[in-house]
């Protein structure tokens, strides 16, 4: 009982400090709203749970702030491991080599990347802001910083943040009220004790005033602003209009956006639709011995508005430390009994901005070489990563050790088109989670889309025939245009609106519709984006407007292609057992350049695609993360103890280092260190000069240090030449003097 009272007293006695951390956590959560649409849902969940856990620890754990920080770090680690489904990996060989240790560390770090670093960054800001905001001026600065961040993001981005601005104001006012009561408690403790006997009389007036202030801002009559903010004035000076949200701020509809949207690989995938203008600026050239689509990324989850990475894709393990010409593992690719053709491609970049991936025909089998803008080859950076399940070759976009390559060479092994074999193939991925991921259809898709699929595939006997029927139906019944008439759209679902209302569109419309229709038929499908082949050196665009796909199967594709922003494209891949993910092209006017046996009998190299896990991801021998959690906990506790005892440790190290030195020897050693330091800071000193000569010169150049230099000189000469033994106090005095000189230099 006594312990409980002591615990409660420790909480109550420091109520304001702990409440400050609660306010900081709420403000941080409001500011994180600026990242809406940029962060994954998992990241928001981890950060949100972490903030709640740290606040609970802050409120309930007694004792010093350091102890609560250690508990919070342990919770952050445990929560991150739980959310990321962390798996403990062991070693195949014992004892492991240094290279295996590096791969082992990278394999564990990649499982929690980037979640752990994001959470630690948020927690560090939370801790520093909560500790720093101990006075009213600091509180105001924290609130102002949050407000400024929200206001800038609200003005210069399409994110709507007015509700978060309102919450920030409300929390800021509450914080200032709490700070006022804290000062009142410190100055008038007796009056404070009388006040807290009637908490309702203390709290209700403050809440009433704050509620009236907030309500007045929400319910006053709507009037146009008298003074325009600088952002509005700047936009209007450029001839642009700024929508007004007086009284009812909301998002701008797609139809009201008058901005110029141009074609290119970086177009937003999460909200498809709208129109665009073709941008014919060049991106790269591709020298290849076979024409192909240049594949970039795939996405598996359709939201009703666009595509995002599914949870399984975000958790997919990646291979790093890629070696030149190393065979890359491919999951769900063509097996050994399927005929493949090897294609070599040399990509030369024209666009200067880096891209998130390295492109290539699918699937990429090896990364051969890279070169910079001076055509000098350089090693493949260790952070270049290969995703064997998604068939994506990622280039590090943040803190990349080198610039995006000006050119790179890679090879691909493509399955030869075998329609009879595909008709006999199953479409089961053999994994319930993968099947669910690639058969996902949201509830936004209405029943008439399902009925349409039944009509399209009524006469098809096999999954392959059903896929071809859907592909042909889309190609033959919808019009290709880069400026679809969105005024016809009524449905909230993107695919439903395209199939029954808009009836026209570009590649994103066709490919998304085919992915959804094929999934409804129970056939695993994924959405892919990259580039169409481009323009071959003859100058003729490499797409066949209106040409049936059968006529383009045997097109000779060898040559050099110029790929432009206008060639940014999307299509679908459908899974067939033994053949892997086969591309299909539903967009009217385009034809996928398949590899066929007649063209490739001399160059086909049948080869079994590796299915075993590569060396960089050794087979796990343990599944429990407890050893890693324990190791991290020990490290954190150890670091905390070292920080607490840092002064004693430094003093002990100094004493240990000079344990066998006499006072004279230490004075000489410290003086010689000072000489080297002065030389690095521009005070010249040659080996033929005496210290007295050097000090005479330095005293003229650094007059404010003249007395200090002479004091060190006298101590040095006494220790080295007089034969008298200096005392320990004199040695410590010289050490302090040398330190003072270094700081003032």
Short mmCIF file of N, CA and C in Angstrom, two decimals, residues 387-518:
data_model
loop_
_atom_site.label_atom_id
_atom_site.label_comp_id
_atom_site.label_asym_id
_atom_site.label_seq_id
_atom_site.Cartn_x
_atom_site.Cartn_y
_atom_site.Cartn_z
N UNK A 387 14.20 -8.05 -55.84
CA UNK A 387 13.04 -8.67 -55.22
C UNK A 387 12.63 -9.87 -56.08
N UNK A 388 12.96 -11.07 -55.66
CA UNK A 388 12.75 -12.24 -56.52
C UNK A 388 11.29 -12.56 -56.78
N UNK A 389 10.39 -12.20 -55.86
CA UNK A 389 8.98 -12.49 -56.07
C UNK A 389 8.31 -11.48 -56.98
N UNK A 390 8.67 -10.20 -56.84
CA UNK A 390 8.08 -9.15 -57.67
C UNK A 390 8.84 -8.91 -58.96
N UNK A 391 10.04 -9.52 -59.09
CA UNK A 391 10.89 -9.35 -60.27
C UNK A 391 11.28 -7.89 -60.45
N UNK A 392 11.63 -7.22 -59.37
CA UNK A 392 11.99 -5.80 -59.41
C UNK A 392 13.44 -5.62 -58.99
N UNK A 393 14.16 -4.77 -59.71
CA UNK A 393 15.55 -4.45 -59.41
C UNK A 393 15.58 -3.00 -58.93
N UNK A 394 15.70 -2.81 -57.62
CA UNK A 394 15.55 -1.48 -57.01
C UNK A 394 16.89 -0.77 -56.89
N UNK A 395 16.87 0.51 -57.24
CA UNK A 395 18.03 1.38 -57.03
C UNK A 395 17.78 2.21 -55.78
N UNK A 396 18.77 2.32 -54.87
CA UNK A 396 18.54 3.10 -53.64
C UNK A 396 18.30 4.57 -53.95
N UNK A 397 17.14 5.08 -53.54
CA UNK A 397 16.77 6.47 -53.87
C UNK A 397 17.21 7.46 -52.81
N UNK A 398 17.51 6.99 -51.59
CA UNK A 398 17.93 7.88 -50.51
C UNK A 398 19.34 7.53 -50.07
N UNK A 399 20.17 8.58 -49.97
CA UNK A 399 21.56 8.42 -49.53
C UNK A 399 22.29 7.37 -50.35
N UNK A 400 22.06 7.40 -51.67
CA UNK A 400 22.73 6.44 -52.54
C UNK A 400 24.23 6.70 -52.55
N UNK A 401 25.05 5.63 -52.46
CA UNK A 401 26.50 5.84 -52.42
C UNK A 401 27.06 6.43 -53.71
N UNK A 402 26.41 6.16 -54.84
CA UNK A 402 26.82 6.72 -56.13
C UNK A 402 25.57 7.18 -56.86
N UNK A 403 25.77 7.98 -57.89
CA UNK A 403 24.65 8.47 -58.69
C UNK A 403 24.06 7.33 -59.52
N UNK A 404 22.81 7.53 -59.92
CA UNK A 404 22.15 6.55 -60.79
C UNK A 404 23.02 6.33 -62.03
N UNK A 405 23.24 5.07 -62.43
CA UNK A 405 24.19 4.81 -63.53
C UNK A 405 23.78 5.48 -64.83
N UNK A 406 24.78 5.99 -65.55
CA UNK A 406 24.50 6.56 -66.87
C UNK A 406 24.23 5.47 -67.89
N UNK A 407 24.76 4.28 -67.62
CA UNK A 407 24.46 3.13 -68.46
C UNK A 407 24.61 1.87 -67.64
N UNK A 408 23.86 0.86 -68.00
CA UNK A 408 23.99 -0.43 -67.34
C UNK A 408 23.57 -1.54 -68.31
N UNK A 409 24.14 -2.71 -68.09
CA UNK A 409 23.89 -3.87 -68.93
C UNK A 409 23.31 -4.98 -68.08
N UNK A 410 22.28 -5.64 -68.60
CA UNK A 410 21.70 -6.76 -67.89
C UNK A 410 21.19 -7.79 -68.88
N UNK A 411 20.90 -8.98 -68.38
CA UNK A 411 20.33 -10.04 -69.22
C UNK A 411 18.99 -10.47 -68.65
N UNK A 412 18.14 -10.98 -69.50
CA UNK A 412 16.83 -11.48 -69.11
C UNK A 412 16.61 -12.84 -69.74
N UNK A 413 15.87 -13.69 -69.06
CA UNK A 413 15.48 -14.99 -69.61
C UNK A 413 13.98 -15.04 -69.70
N UNK A 414 13.49 -14.95 -70.96
CA UNK A 414 12.06 -14.86 -71.19
C UNK A 414 11.53 -16.20 -71.67
N UNK A 415 10.36 -16.57 -71.14
CA UNK A 415 9.72 -17.81 -71.58
C UNK A 415 9.23 -17.66 -73.02
N UNK A 416 9.48 -18.68 -73.82
CA UNK A 416 9.00 -18.69 -75.20
C UNK A 416 7.50 -18.97 -75.19
N UNK A 417 6.75 -18.22 -75.99
CA UNK A 417 5.30 -18.35 -76.02
C UNK A 417 4.90 -19.73 -76.54
N UNK A 418 4.14 -20.46 -75.73
CA UNK A 418 3.66 -21.81 -76.09
C UNK A 418 2.19 -21.88 -75.71
N UNK A 419 1.32 -21.52 -76.63
CA UNK A 419 -0.11 -21.41 -76.32
C UNK A 419 -0.72 -22.75 -75.94
N UNK A 420 -0.28 -23.83 -76.57
CA UNK A 420 -0.83 -25.13 -76.21
C UNK A 420 -0.44 -25.50 -74.78
N UNK A 421 0.80 -25.24 -74.44
CA UNK A 421 1.23 -25.53 -73.07
C UNK A 421 0.52 -24.65 -72.06
N UNK A 422 0.28 -23.39 -72.40
CA UNK A 422 -0.41 -22.49 -71.49
C UNK A 422 -1.86 -22.90 -71.29
N UNK A 423 -2.48 -23.45 -72.34
CA UNK A 423 -3.87 -23.90 -72.19
C UNK A 423 -3.98 -25.08 -71.23
N UNK A 424 -2.93 -25.85 -71.13
CA UNK A 424 -2.95 -27.02 -70.25
C UNK A 424 -2.44 -26.70 -68.85
N UNK A 425 -1.94 -25.49 -68.64
CA UNK A 425 -1.28 -25.15 -67.37
C UNK A 425 -2.30 -24.72 -66.32
N UNK A 426 -1.99 -25.02 -65.06
CA UNK A 426 -2.78 -24.55 -63.93
C UNK A 426 -2.40 -23.11 -63.61
N UNK A 427 -3.30 -22.42 -62.90
CA UNK A 427 -3.00 -21.04 -62.48
C UNK A 427 -2.89 -20.92 -60.96
N UNK A 428 -2.73 -22.05 -60.29
CA UNK A 428 -2.59 -22.05 -58.83
C UNK A 428 -1.14 -21.77 -58.46
N UNK A 429 -0.91 -20.75 -57.63
CA UNK A 429 0.44 -20.40 -57.21
C UNK A 429 1.01 -21.36 -56.16
N UNK A 430 0.15 -22.24 -55.62
CA UNK A 430 0.63 -23.18 -54.63
C UNK A 430 0.88 -22.58 -53.27
N UNK A 431 0.38 -21.37 -53.04
CA UNK A 431 0.57 -20.68 -51.77
C UNK A 431 -0.69 -19.86 -51.52
N UNK A 432 -1.37 -20.15 -50.41
CA UNK A 432 -2.66 -19.51 -50.16
C UNK A 432 -2.53 -18.00 -50.01
N UNK A 433 -1.42 -17.52 -49.39
CA UNK A 433 -1.24 -16.08 -49.21
C UNK A 433 -1.00 -15.39 -50.55
N UNK A 434 -0.19 -15.99 -51.41
CA UNK A 434 0.04 -15.40 -52.73
C UNK A 434 -1.23 -15.43 -53.56
N UNK A 435 -1.97 -16.54 -53.49
CA UNK A 435 -3.24 -16.59 -54.24
C UNK A 435 -4.17 -15.48 -53.79
N UNK A 436 -4.27 -15.29 -52.47
CA UNK A 436 -5.17 -14.24 -51.96
C UNK A 436 -4.70 -12.87 -52.40
N UNK A 437 -3.38 -12.64 -52.41
CA UNK A 437 -2.85 -11.33 -52.77
C UNK A 437 -3.14 -11.00 -54.24
N UNK A 438 -3.00 -11.99 -55.12
CA UNK A 438 -3.16 -11.74 -56.55
C UNK A 438 -4.56 -12.03 -57.06
N UNK A 439 -5.49 -12.35 -56.13
CA UNK A 439 -6.90 -12.50 -56.50
C UNK A 439 -7.76 -11.45 -55.80
N UNK A 440 -7.12 -10.50 -55.10
CA UNK A 440 -7.84 -9.49 -54.32
C UNK A 440 -8.68 -8.59 -55.22
N UNK A 441 -9.94 -8.41 -54.86
CA UNK A 441 -10.85 -7.48 -55.54
C UNK A 441 -11.60 -6.73 -54.45
N UNK A 442 -11.59 -5.40 -54.44
CA UNK A 442 -12.25 -4.66 -53.35
C UNK A 442 -13.77 -4.69 -53.48
N UNK A 443 -14.42 -4.33 -52.39
CA UNK A 443 -15.89 -4.32 -52.37
C UNK A 443 -16.46 -3.20 -53.24
N UNK A 444 -15.63 -2.28 -53.69
CA UNK A 444 -16.14 -1.17 -54.51
C UNK A 444 -16.58 -1.63 -55.90
N UNK A 445 -16.14 -2.82 -56.32
CA UNK A 445 -16.49 -3.31 -57.66
C UNK A 445 -17.93 -3.79 -57.63
N UNK A 446 -18.83 -3.19 -58.41
CA UNK A 446 -20.25 -3.57 -58.37
C UNK A 446 -20.54 -4.88 -59.10
N UNK A 447 -21.75 -5.37 -58.93
CA UNK A 447 -22.14 -6.68 -59.45
C UNK A 447 -22.11 -6.72 -60.97
N UNK A 448 -22.38 -5.61 -61.63
CA UNK A 448 -22.43 -5.64 -63.10
C UNK A 448 -21.08 -5.95 -63.73
N UNK A 449 -19.99 -5.67 -63.01
CA UNK A 449 -18.67 -6.05 -63.51
C UNK A 449 -18.53 -7.56 -63.49
N UNK A 450 -19.00 -8.21 -62.43
CA UNK A 450 -18.96 -9.68 -62.35
C UNK A 450 -19.79 -10.30 -63.46
N UNK A 451 -20.95 -9.72 -63.73
CA UNK A 451 -21.82 -10.25 -64.79
C UNK A 451 -21.16 -10.09 -66.15
N UNK A 452 -20.44 -8.99 -66.36
CA UNK A 452 -19.74 -8.79 -67.62
C UNK A 452 -18.67 -9.86 -67.84
N UNK A 453 -17.95 -10.21 -66.79
CA UNK A 453 -16.91 -11.25 -66.91
C UNK A 453 -17.53 -12.56 -67.35
N UNK A 454 -18.68 -12.90 -66.79
CA UNK A 454 -19.33 -14.15 -67.18
C UNK A 454 -19.70 -14.14 -68.65
N UNK A 455 -20.14 -13.02 -69.16
CA UNK A 455 -20.50 -12.93 -70.58
C UNK A 455 -19.26 -13.07 -71.46
N UNK A 456 -18.16 -12.40 -71.07
CA UNK A 456 -16.96 -12.40 -71.90
C UNK A 456 -16.37 -13.81 -71.99
N UNK A 457 -16.36 -14.55 -70.88
CA UNK A 457 -15.67 -15.84 -70.82
C UNK A 457 -16.62 -17.02 -70.94
N UNK A 458 -17.84 -16.79 -71.38
CA UNK A 458 -18.85 -17.87 -71.41
C UNK A 458 -18.40 -19.04 -72.27
N UNK A 459 -17.72 -18.80 -73.37
CA UNK A 459 -17.35 -19.88 -74.29
C UNK A 459 -15.90 -20.35 -74.10
N UNK A 460 -15.16 -19.75 -73.20
CA UNK A 460 -13.76 -20.13 -72.98
C UNK A 460 -13.70 -21.38 -72.10
N UNK A 461 -12.82 -22.32 -72.47
CA UNK A 461 -12.74 -23.59 -71.77
C UNK A 461 -11.61 -23.65 -70.75
N UNK A 462 -10.53 -22.94 -70.99
CA UNK A 462 -9.36 -23.01 -70.11
C UNK A 462 -9.05 -21.62 -69.54
N UNK A 463 -8.29 -21.55 -68.44
CA UNK A 463 -7.90 -20.22 -67.92
C UNK A 463 -7.20 -19.37 -68.95
N UNK A 464 -6.33 -19.95 -69.78
CA UNK A 464 -5.64 -19.16 -70.79
C UNK A 464 -6.64 -18.58 -71.79
N UNK A 465 -7.62 -19.39 -72.21
CA UNK A 465 -8.62 -18.89 -73.16
C UNK A 465 -9.46 -17.78 -72.54
N UNK A 466 -9.72 -17.89 -71.24
CA UNK A 466 -10.48 -16.83 -70.57
C UNK A 466 -9.67 -15.52 -70.55
N UNK A 467 -8.37 -15.64 -70.26
CA UNK A 467 -7.53 -14.44 -70.24
C UNK A 467 -7.48 -13.80 -71.62
N UNK A 468 -7.32 -14.62 -72.66
CA UNK A 468 -7.28 -14.08 -74.03
C UNK A 468 -8.61 -13.45 -74.42
N UNK A 469 -9.72 -14.03 -73.94
CA UNK A 469 -11.03 -13.46 -74.26
C UNK A 469 -11.19 -12.09 -73.62
N UNK A 470 -10.75 -11.95 -72.37
CA UNK A 470 -10.83 -10.65 -71.70
C UNK A 470 -9.92 -9.64 -72.40
N UNK A 471 -8.71 -10.06 -72.75
CA UNK A 471 -7.78 -9.16 -73.44
C UNK A 471 -8.36 -8.68 -74.77
N UNK A 472 -8.93 -9.60 -75.54
CA UNK A 472 -9.50 -9.24 -76.85
C UNK A 472 -10.71 -8.33 -76.70
N UNK A 473 -11.53 -8.62 -75.70
CA UNK A 473 -12.73 -7.81 -75.50
C UNK A 473 -12.36 -6.34 -75.21
N UNK A 474 -11.38 -6.13 -74.35
CA UNK A 474 -10.98 -4.77 -74.02
C UNK A 474 -10.36 -4.07 -75.22
N UNK A 475 -9.52 -4.77 -75.97
CA UNK A 475 -8.87 -4.16 -77.13
C UNK A 475 -9.88 -3.73 -78.20
N UNK A 476 -10.95 -4.53 -78.35
CA UNK A 476 -11.88 -4.32 -79.47
C UNK A 476 -13.05 -3.42 -79.14
N UNK A 477 -13.33 -3.18 -77.86
CA UNK A 477 -14.57 -2.50 -77.51
C UNK A 477 -14.40 -1.13 -76.84
N UNK A 478 -13.15 -0.71 -76.64
CA UNK A 478 -12.93 0.57 -75.97
C UNK A 478 -11.93 1.40 -76.77
N UNK A 479 -12.11 2.72 -76.70
CA UNK A 479 -11.33 3.65 -77.51
C UNK A 479 -10.12 4.14 -76.72
N UNK A 480 -8.96 4.16 -77.39
CA UNK A 480 -7.75 4.69 -76.75
C UNK A 480 -7.70 6.20 -76.90
N UNK A 481 -7.53 6.91 -75.78
CA UNK A 481 -7.34 8.35 -75.80
C UNK A 481 -6.61 8.77 -74.52
N UNK A 482 -5.80 9.79 -74.65
CA UNK A 482 -5.10 10.31 -73.47
C UNK A 482 -5.92 11.36 -72.73
N UNK A 483 -7.10 11.72 -73.27
CA UNK A 483 -7.96 12.72 -72.61
C UNK A 483 -9.39 12.18 -72.53
N UNK A 484 -9.63 11.16 -71.69
CA UNK A 484 -10.99 10.63 -71.57
C UNK A 484 -11.96 11.66 -71.01
N UNK A 485 -13.22 11.53 -71.40
CA UNK A 485 -14.25 12.46 -70.95
C UNK A 485 -14.75 12.03 -69.58
N UNK A 486 -14.22 12.65 -68.53
CA UNK A 486 -14.58 12.26 -67.17
C UNK A 486 -15.95 12.77 -66.75
N UNK A 487 -16.55 13.63 -67.55
CA UNK A 487 -17.90 14.11 -67.21
C UNK A 487 -18.91 12.97 -67.26
N UNK A 488 -18.58 11.89 -67.97
CA UNK A 488 -19.49 10.74 -68.06
C UNK A 488 -19.43 9.88 -66.81
N UNK A 489 -18.42 10.05 -66.02
CA UNK A 489 -18.22 9.14 -64.88
C UNK A 489 -19.19 9.43 -63.75
N UNK A 490 -19.83 8.36 -63.27
CA UNK A 490 -20.71 8.43 -62.11
C UNK A 490 -20.28 7.47 -61.01
N UNK A 491 -19.74 6.33 -61.39
CA UNK A 491 -19.38 5.30 -60.43
C UNK A 491 -18.17 5.71 -59.60
N UNK A 492 -18.14 5.25 -58.35
CA UNK A 492 -16.99 5.52 -57.48
C UNK A 492 -15.83 4.61 -57.79
N UNK A 493 -16.10 3.49 -58.46
CA UNK A 493 -15.03 2.53 -58.76
C UNK A 493 -14.43 2.84 -60.13
N UNK A 494 -13.11 2.87 -60.20
CA UNK A 494 -12.39 3.25 -61.42
C UNK A 494 -12.69 2.28 -62.57
N UNK A 495 -12.62 0.98 -62.32
CA UNK A 495 -12.84 -0.01 -63.38
C UNK A 495 -14.29 0.01 -63.85
N UNK A 496 -15.23 0.06 -62.92
CA UNK A 496 -16.65 0.08 -63.30
C UNK A 496 -16.97 1.31 -64.15
N UNK A 497 -16.40 2.46 -63.78
CA UNK A 497 -16.65 3.68 -64.56
C UNK A 497 -16.10 3.55 -65.98
N UNK A 498 -14.92 2.93 -66.12
CA UNK A 498 -14.32 2.76 -67.44
C UNK A 498 -15.14 1.80 -68.30
N UNK A 499 -15.57 0.69 -67.73
CA UNK A 499 -16.26 -0.34 -68.51
C UNK A 499 -17.65 0.08 -68.96
N UNK A 500 -18.37 0.87 -68.14
CA UNK A 500 -19.77 1.13 -68.43
C UNK A 500 -20.13 2.59 -68.66
N UNK A 501 -19.23 3.52 -68.33
CA UNK A 501 -19.61 4.93 -68.41
C UNK A 501 -18.66 5.74 -69.30
N UNK A 502 -17.39 5.74 -68.98
CA UNK A 502 -16.44 6.55 -69.75
C UNK A 502 -16.18 5.90 -71.11
N UNK A 503 -15.94 4.59 -71.14
CA UNK A 503 -15.79 3.79 -72.36
C UNK A 503 -14.59 4.20 -73.20
N UNK A 504 -13.65 4.91 -72.63
CA UNK A 504 -12.43 5.29 -73.32
C UNK A 504 -11.35 5.59 -72.28
N UNK A 505 -10.10 5.55 -72.72
CA UNK A 505 -9.02 5.81 -71.79
C UNK A 505 -7.69 5.38 -72.36
N UNK A 506 -6.68 5.32 -71.51
CA UNK A 506 -5.34 4.94 -71.94
C UNK A 506 -4.92 3.69 -71.17
N UNK A 507 -3.63 3.38 -71.19
CA UNK A 507 -3.16 2.08 -70.71
C UNK A 507 -3.59 1.76 -69.29
N UNK A 508 -3.57 2.75 -68.38
CA UNK A 508 -3.95 2.47 -67.01
C UNK A 508 -5.40 1.99 -66.91
N UNK A 509 -6.27 2.51 -67.76
CA UNK A 509 -7.66 2.08 -67.76
C UNK A 509 -7.75 0.62 -68.22
N UNK A 510 -7.12 0.32 -69.35
CA UNK A 510 -7.19 -1.03 -69.91
C UNK A 510 -6.56 -2.06 -68.97
N UNK A 511 -5.34 -1.78 -68.50
CA UNK A 511 -4.62 -2.77 -67.70
C UNK A 511 -5.31 -3.01 -66.36
N UNK A 512 -5.80 -1.95 -65.72
CA UNK A 512 -6.49 -2.13 -64.45
C UNK A 512 -7.78 -2.91 -64.64
N UNK A 513 -8.51 -2.61 -65.70
CA UNK A 513 -9.75 -3.35 -65.98
C UNK A 513 -9.46 -4.83 -66.22
N UNK A 514 -8.41 -5.13 -66.99
CA UNK A 514 -8.09 -6.54 -67.25
C UNK A 514 -7.67 -7.26 -65.98
N UNK A 515 -6.89 -6.59 -65.13
CA UNK A 515 -6.45 -7.22 -63.88
C UNK A 515 -7.66 -7.58 -63.01
N UNK A 516 -8.62 -6.68 -62.90
CA UNK A 516 -9.79 -6.93 -62.06
C UNK A 516 -10.67 -8.01 -62.68
N UNK A 517 -10.91 -7.95 -63.98
CA UNK A 517 -11.76 -8.95 -64.64
C UNK A 517 -11.14 -10.34 -64.55
N UNK A 518 -9.85 -10.42 -64.72
CA UNK A 518 -9.18 -11.72 -64.66
C UNK A 518 -9.21 -12.27 -63.24
#
